[in-house]
Short mmCIF file of C-alpha atoms in Angstrom, two decimals:
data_model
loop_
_atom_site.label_atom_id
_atom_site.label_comp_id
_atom_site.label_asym_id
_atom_site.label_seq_id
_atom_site.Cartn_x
_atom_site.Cartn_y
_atom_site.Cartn_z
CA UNK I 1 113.14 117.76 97.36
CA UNK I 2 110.13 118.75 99.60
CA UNK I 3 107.56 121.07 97.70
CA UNK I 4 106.12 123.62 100.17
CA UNK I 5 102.42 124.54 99.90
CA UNK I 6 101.38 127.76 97.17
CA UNK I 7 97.93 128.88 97.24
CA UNK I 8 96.60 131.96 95.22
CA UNK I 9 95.12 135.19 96.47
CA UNK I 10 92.41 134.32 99.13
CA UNK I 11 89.17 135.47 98.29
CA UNK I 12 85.53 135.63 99.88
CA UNK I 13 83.31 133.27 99.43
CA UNK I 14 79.50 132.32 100.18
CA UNK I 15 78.39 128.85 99.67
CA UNK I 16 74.98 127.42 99.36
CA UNK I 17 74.13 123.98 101.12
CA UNK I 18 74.28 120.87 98.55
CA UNK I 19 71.89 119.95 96.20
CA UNK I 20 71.04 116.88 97.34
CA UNK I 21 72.50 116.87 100.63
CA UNK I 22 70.83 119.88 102.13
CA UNK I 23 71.56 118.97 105.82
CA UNK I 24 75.64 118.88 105.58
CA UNK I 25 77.56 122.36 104.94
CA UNK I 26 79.67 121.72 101.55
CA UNK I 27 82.28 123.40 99.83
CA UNK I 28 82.73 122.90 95.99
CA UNK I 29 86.44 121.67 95.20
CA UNK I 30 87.85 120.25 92.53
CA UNK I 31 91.01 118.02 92.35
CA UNK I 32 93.52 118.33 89.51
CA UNK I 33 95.53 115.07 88.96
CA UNK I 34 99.49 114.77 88.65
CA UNK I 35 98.62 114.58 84.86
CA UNK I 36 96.92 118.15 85.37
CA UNK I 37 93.11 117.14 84.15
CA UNK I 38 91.11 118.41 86.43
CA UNK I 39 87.68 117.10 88.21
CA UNK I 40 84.37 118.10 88.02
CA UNK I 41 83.45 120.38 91.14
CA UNK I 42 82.87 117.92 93.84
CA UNK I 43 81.14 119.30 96.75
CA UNK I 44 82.99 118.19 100.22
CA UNK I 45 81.53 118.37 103.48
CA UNK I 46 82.70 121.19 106.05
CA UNK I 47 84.12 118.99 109.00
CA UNK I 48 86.04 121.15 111.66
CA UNK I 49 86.75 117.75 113.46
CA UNK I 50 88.80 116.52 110.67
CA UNK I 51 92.88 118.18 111.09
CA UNK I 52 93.54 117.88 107.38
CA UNK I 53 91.26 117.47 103.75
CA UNK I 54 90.48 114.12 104.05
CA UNK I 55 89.87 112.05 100.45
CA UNK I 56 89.18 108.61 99.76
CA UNK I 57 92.40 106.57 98.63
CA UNK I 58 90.79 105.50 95.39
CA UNK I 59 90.12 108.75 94.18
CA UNK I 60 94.05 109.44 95.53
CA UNK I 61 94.82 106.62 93.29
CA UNK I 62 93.02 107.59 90.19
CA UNK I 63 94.43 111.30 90.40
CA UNK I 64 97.74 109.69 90.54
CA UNK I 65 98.91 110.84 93.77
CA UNK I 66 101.72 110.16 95.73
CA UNK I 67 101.02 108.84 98.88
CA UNK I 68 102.86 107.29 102.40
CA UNK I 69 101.74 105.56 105.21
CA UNK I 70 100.94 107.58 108.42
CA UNK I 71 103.57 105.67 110.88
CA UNK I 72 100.55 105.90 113.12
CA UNK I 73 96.63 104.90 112.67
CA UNK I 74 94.24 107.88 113.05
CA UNK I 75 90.90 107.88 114.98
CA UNK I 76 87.45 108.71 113.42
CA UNK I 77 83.80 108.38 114.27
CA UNK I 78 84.03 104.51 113.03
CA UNK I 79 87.17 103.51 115.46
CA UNK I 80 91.09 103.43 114.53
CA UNK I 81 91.81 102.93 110.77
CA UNK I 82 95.35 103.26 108.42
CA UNK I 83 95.68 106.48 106.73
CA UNK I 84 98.14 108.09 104.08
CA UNK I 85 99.29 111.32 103.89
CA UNK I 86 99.59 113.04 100.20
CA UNK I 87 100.07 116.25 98.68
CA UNK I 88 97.28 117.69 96.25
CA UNK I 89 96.74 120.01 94.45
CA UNK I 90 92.86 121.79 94.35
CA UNK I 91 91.15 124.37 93.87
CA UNK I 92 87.75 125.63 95.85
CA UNK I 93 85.11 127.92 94.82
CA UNK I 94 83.31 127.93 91.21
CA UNK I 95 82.74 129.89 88.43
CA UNK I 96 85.84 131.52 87.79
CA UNK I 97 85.91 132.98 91.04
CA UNK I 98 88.24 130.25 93.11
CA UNK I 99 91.51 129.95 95.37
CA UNK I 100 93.74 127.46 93.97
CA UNK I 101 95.98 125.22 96.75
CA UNK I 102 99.21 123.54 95.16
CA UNK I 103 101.29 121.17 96.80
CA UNK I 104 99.01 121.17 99.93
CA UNK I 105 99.43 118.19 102.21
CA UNK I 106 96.02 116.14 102.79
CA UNK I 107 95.30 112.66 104.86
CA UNK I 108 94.05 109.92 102.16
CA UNK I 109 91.77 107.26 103.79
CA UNK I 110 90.72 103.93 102.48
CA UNK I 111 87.09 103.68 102.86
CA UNK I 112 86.52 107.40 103.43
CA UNK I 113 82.72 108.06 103.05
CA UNK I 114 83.37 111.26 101.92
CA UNK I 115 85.40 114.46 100.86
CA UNK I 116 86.07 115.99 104.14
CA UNK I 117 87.22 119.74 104.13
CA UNK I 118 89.33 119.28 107.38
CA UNK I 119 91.30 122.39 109.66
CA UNK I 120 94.21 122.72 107.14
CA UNK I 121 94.03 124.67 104.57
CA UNK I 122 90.47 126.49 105.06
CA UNK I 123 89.65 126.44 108.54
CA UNK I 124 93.17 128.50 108.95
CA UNK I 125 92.42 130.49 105.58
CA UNK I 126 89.21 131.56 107.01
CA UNK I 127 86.68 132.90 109.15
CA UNK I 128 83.82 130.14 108.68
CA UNK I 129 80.44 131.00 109.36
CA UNK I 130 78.03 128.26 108.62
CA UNK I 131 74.61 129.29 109.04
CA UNK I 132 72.51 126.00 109.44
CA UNK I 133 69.15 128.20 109.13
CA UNK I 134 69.98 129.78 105.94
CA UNK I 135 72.48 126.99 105.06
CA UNK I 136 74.60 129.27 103.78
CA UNK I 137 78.44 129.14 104.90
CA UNK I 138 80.49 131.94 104.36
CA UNK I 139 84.29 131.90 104.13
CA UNK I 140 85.72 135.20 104.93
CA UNK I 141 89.60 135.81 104.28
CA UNK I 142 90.82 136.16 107.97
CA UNK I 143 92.82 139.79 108.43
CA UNK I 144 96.11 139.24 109.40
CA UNK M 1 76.40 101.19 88.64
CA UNK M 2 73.68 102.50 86.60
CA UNK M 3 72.80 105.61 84.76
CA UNK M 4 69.90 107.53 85.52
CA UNK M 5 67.96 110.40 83.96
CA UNK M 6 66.08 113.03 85.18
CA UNK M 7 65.65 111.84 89.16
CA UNK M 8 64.63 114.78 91.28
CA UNK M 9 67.02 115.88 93.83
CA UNK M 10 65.23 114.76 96.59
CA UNK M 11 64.28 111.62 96.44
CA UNK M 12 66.08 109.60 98.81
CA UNK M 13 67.11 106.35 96.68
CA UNK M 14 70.66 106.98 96.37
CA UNK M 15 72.04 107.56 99.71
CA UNK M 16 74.99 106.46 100.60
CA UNK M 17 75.94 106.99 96.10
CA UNK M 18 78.27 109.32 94.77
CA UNK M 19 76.50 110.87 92.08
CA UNK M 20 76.24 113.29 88.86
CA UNK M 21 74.41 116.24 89.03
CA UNK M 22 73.49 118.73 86.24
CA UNK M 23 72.71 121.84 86.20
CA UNK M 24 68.88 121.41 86.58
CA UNK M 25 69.64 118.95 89.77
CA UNK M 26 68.73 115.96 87.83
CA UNK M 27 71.21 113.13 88.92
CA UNK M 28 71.95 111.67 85.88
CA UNK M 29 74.63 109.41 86.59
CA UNK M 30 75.36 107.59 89.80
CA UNK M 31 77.67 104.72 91.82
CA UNK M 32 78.71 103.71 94.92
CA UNK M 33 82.44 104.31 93.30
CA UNK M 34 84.02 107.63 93.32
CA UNK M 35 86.30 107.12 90.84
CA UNK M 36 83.13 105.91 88.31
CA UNK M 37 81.70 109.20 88.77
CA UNK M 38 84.94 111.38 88.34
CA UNK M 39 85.38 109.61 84.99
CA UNK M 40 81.74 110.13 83.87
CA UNK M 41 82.23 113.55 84.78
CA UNK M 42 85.00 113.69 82.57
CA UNK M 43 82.35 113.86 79.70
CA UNK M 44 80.73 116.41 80.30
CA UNK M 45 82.55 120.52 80.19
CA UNK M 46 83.97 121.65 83.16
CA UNK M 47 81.35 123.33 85.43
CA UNK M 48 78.44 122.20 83.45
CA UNK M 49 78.15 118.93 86.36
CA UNK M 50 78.73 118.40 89.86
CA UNK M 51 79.63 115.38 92.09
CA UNK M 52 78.13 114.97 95.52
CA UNK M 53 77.40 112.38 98.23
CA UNK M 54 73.74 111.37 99.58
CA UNK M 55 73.78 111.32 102.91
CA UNK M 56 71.02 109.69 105.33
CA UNK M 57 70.46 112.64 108.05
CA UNK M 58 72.50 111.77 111.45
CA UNK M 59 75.54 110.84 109.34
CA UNK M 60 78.76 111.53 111.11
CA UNK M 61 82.55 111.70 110.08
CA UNK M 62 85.23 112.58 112.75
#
């Protein structure tokens, strides 16, 4: 049976740069597992070069994911590398006020450095205005 | 892995670590391990902690 993608009602959002990584747009996310415990928020990095949320395969692993072999290796920054693609199930934004993604397909990367908040789902979800000066980045729901 | 109290945010000696964050910014918990932080995480309410990455400026991804 294939499970097709649910999110909830998109909402607007305004994000603040990290805490400790003040240089890198984020986006707080957090991941809940097959056995439905969620995360803490983690914040992932904004990374319009990146085609799908990107997550490192031990973190796939410990959420008890299901996840298959690309048929093909993928290129990033650090040359060609095996990747898996997996379907998870997240929800961005914090305090209460958050968009929840079920079911939504991601890329799973051994040796990923980092959370990367690829095209799909957000970068389609939204306008994304990331103001480096400020470092503020704003998601706003795109009128369709 | 190591847990650490009451580090100010911007102090550069865990780039490259996934770590714990509070409310206050204090890292209080860090590892080069993902998964090690999640489950720390776990200990603490939902919301009350974050998780984020140190980077070194001129880091790139894709």
């Amino acid at each position: 049976m294939i499970n097709v993608a649910k999110k909830s009602l998109l909402i607007d959002f305004t994000f603040r740069y990290g805490k400790i990584s003040d240089s890198v747009p984020l986006i707080p996310i957090r991941f809940i597992g097959s056995d439905g415990n969620s995360t803490q928020i983690i914040n992932a990095i904004f990374d319009s070069g990146a085609h799908e949320l990107t997550i490192p395969k031990d973190l796939a692993d410990h959420l008890q994911y299901d996840i298959v072999e690309k048929k093909h290796k993928i290129n990033t920054a650090n040359g060609l590398c095996d990747a898996f693609s997996s379907k998870a199930h997240f929800c961005i934004g914090r305090g209460g006020r958050e968009v929840e993604y079920v079911d939504e397909e991601i890329c799973v990367m051994e040796n990923c450095p980092a959370i990367l908040m690829g095209i799909k789902p957000v970068f389609e979800d939204y306008l994304v205005i990331i103001d480096a000066e400020d470092k503020k980045i704003k998601l706003n729901v795109k009128k369709k | 892995m190591q847990r650490v109290f009451m580090v100010k945010n911007k102090e550069k000696k865990f780039i490259g670590q996934w770590v714990l964050i509070d409310r206050k910014s204090n890292i209080i918990f860090h590892s080069s391990d993902i998964v090690e932080v999640v489950k720390e995480g776990r200990k603490y309410p939902l919301g009350k902690v974050d998780i984020e990455k140190q980077f070194e400026e001129g880091s790139c991804f894709f």
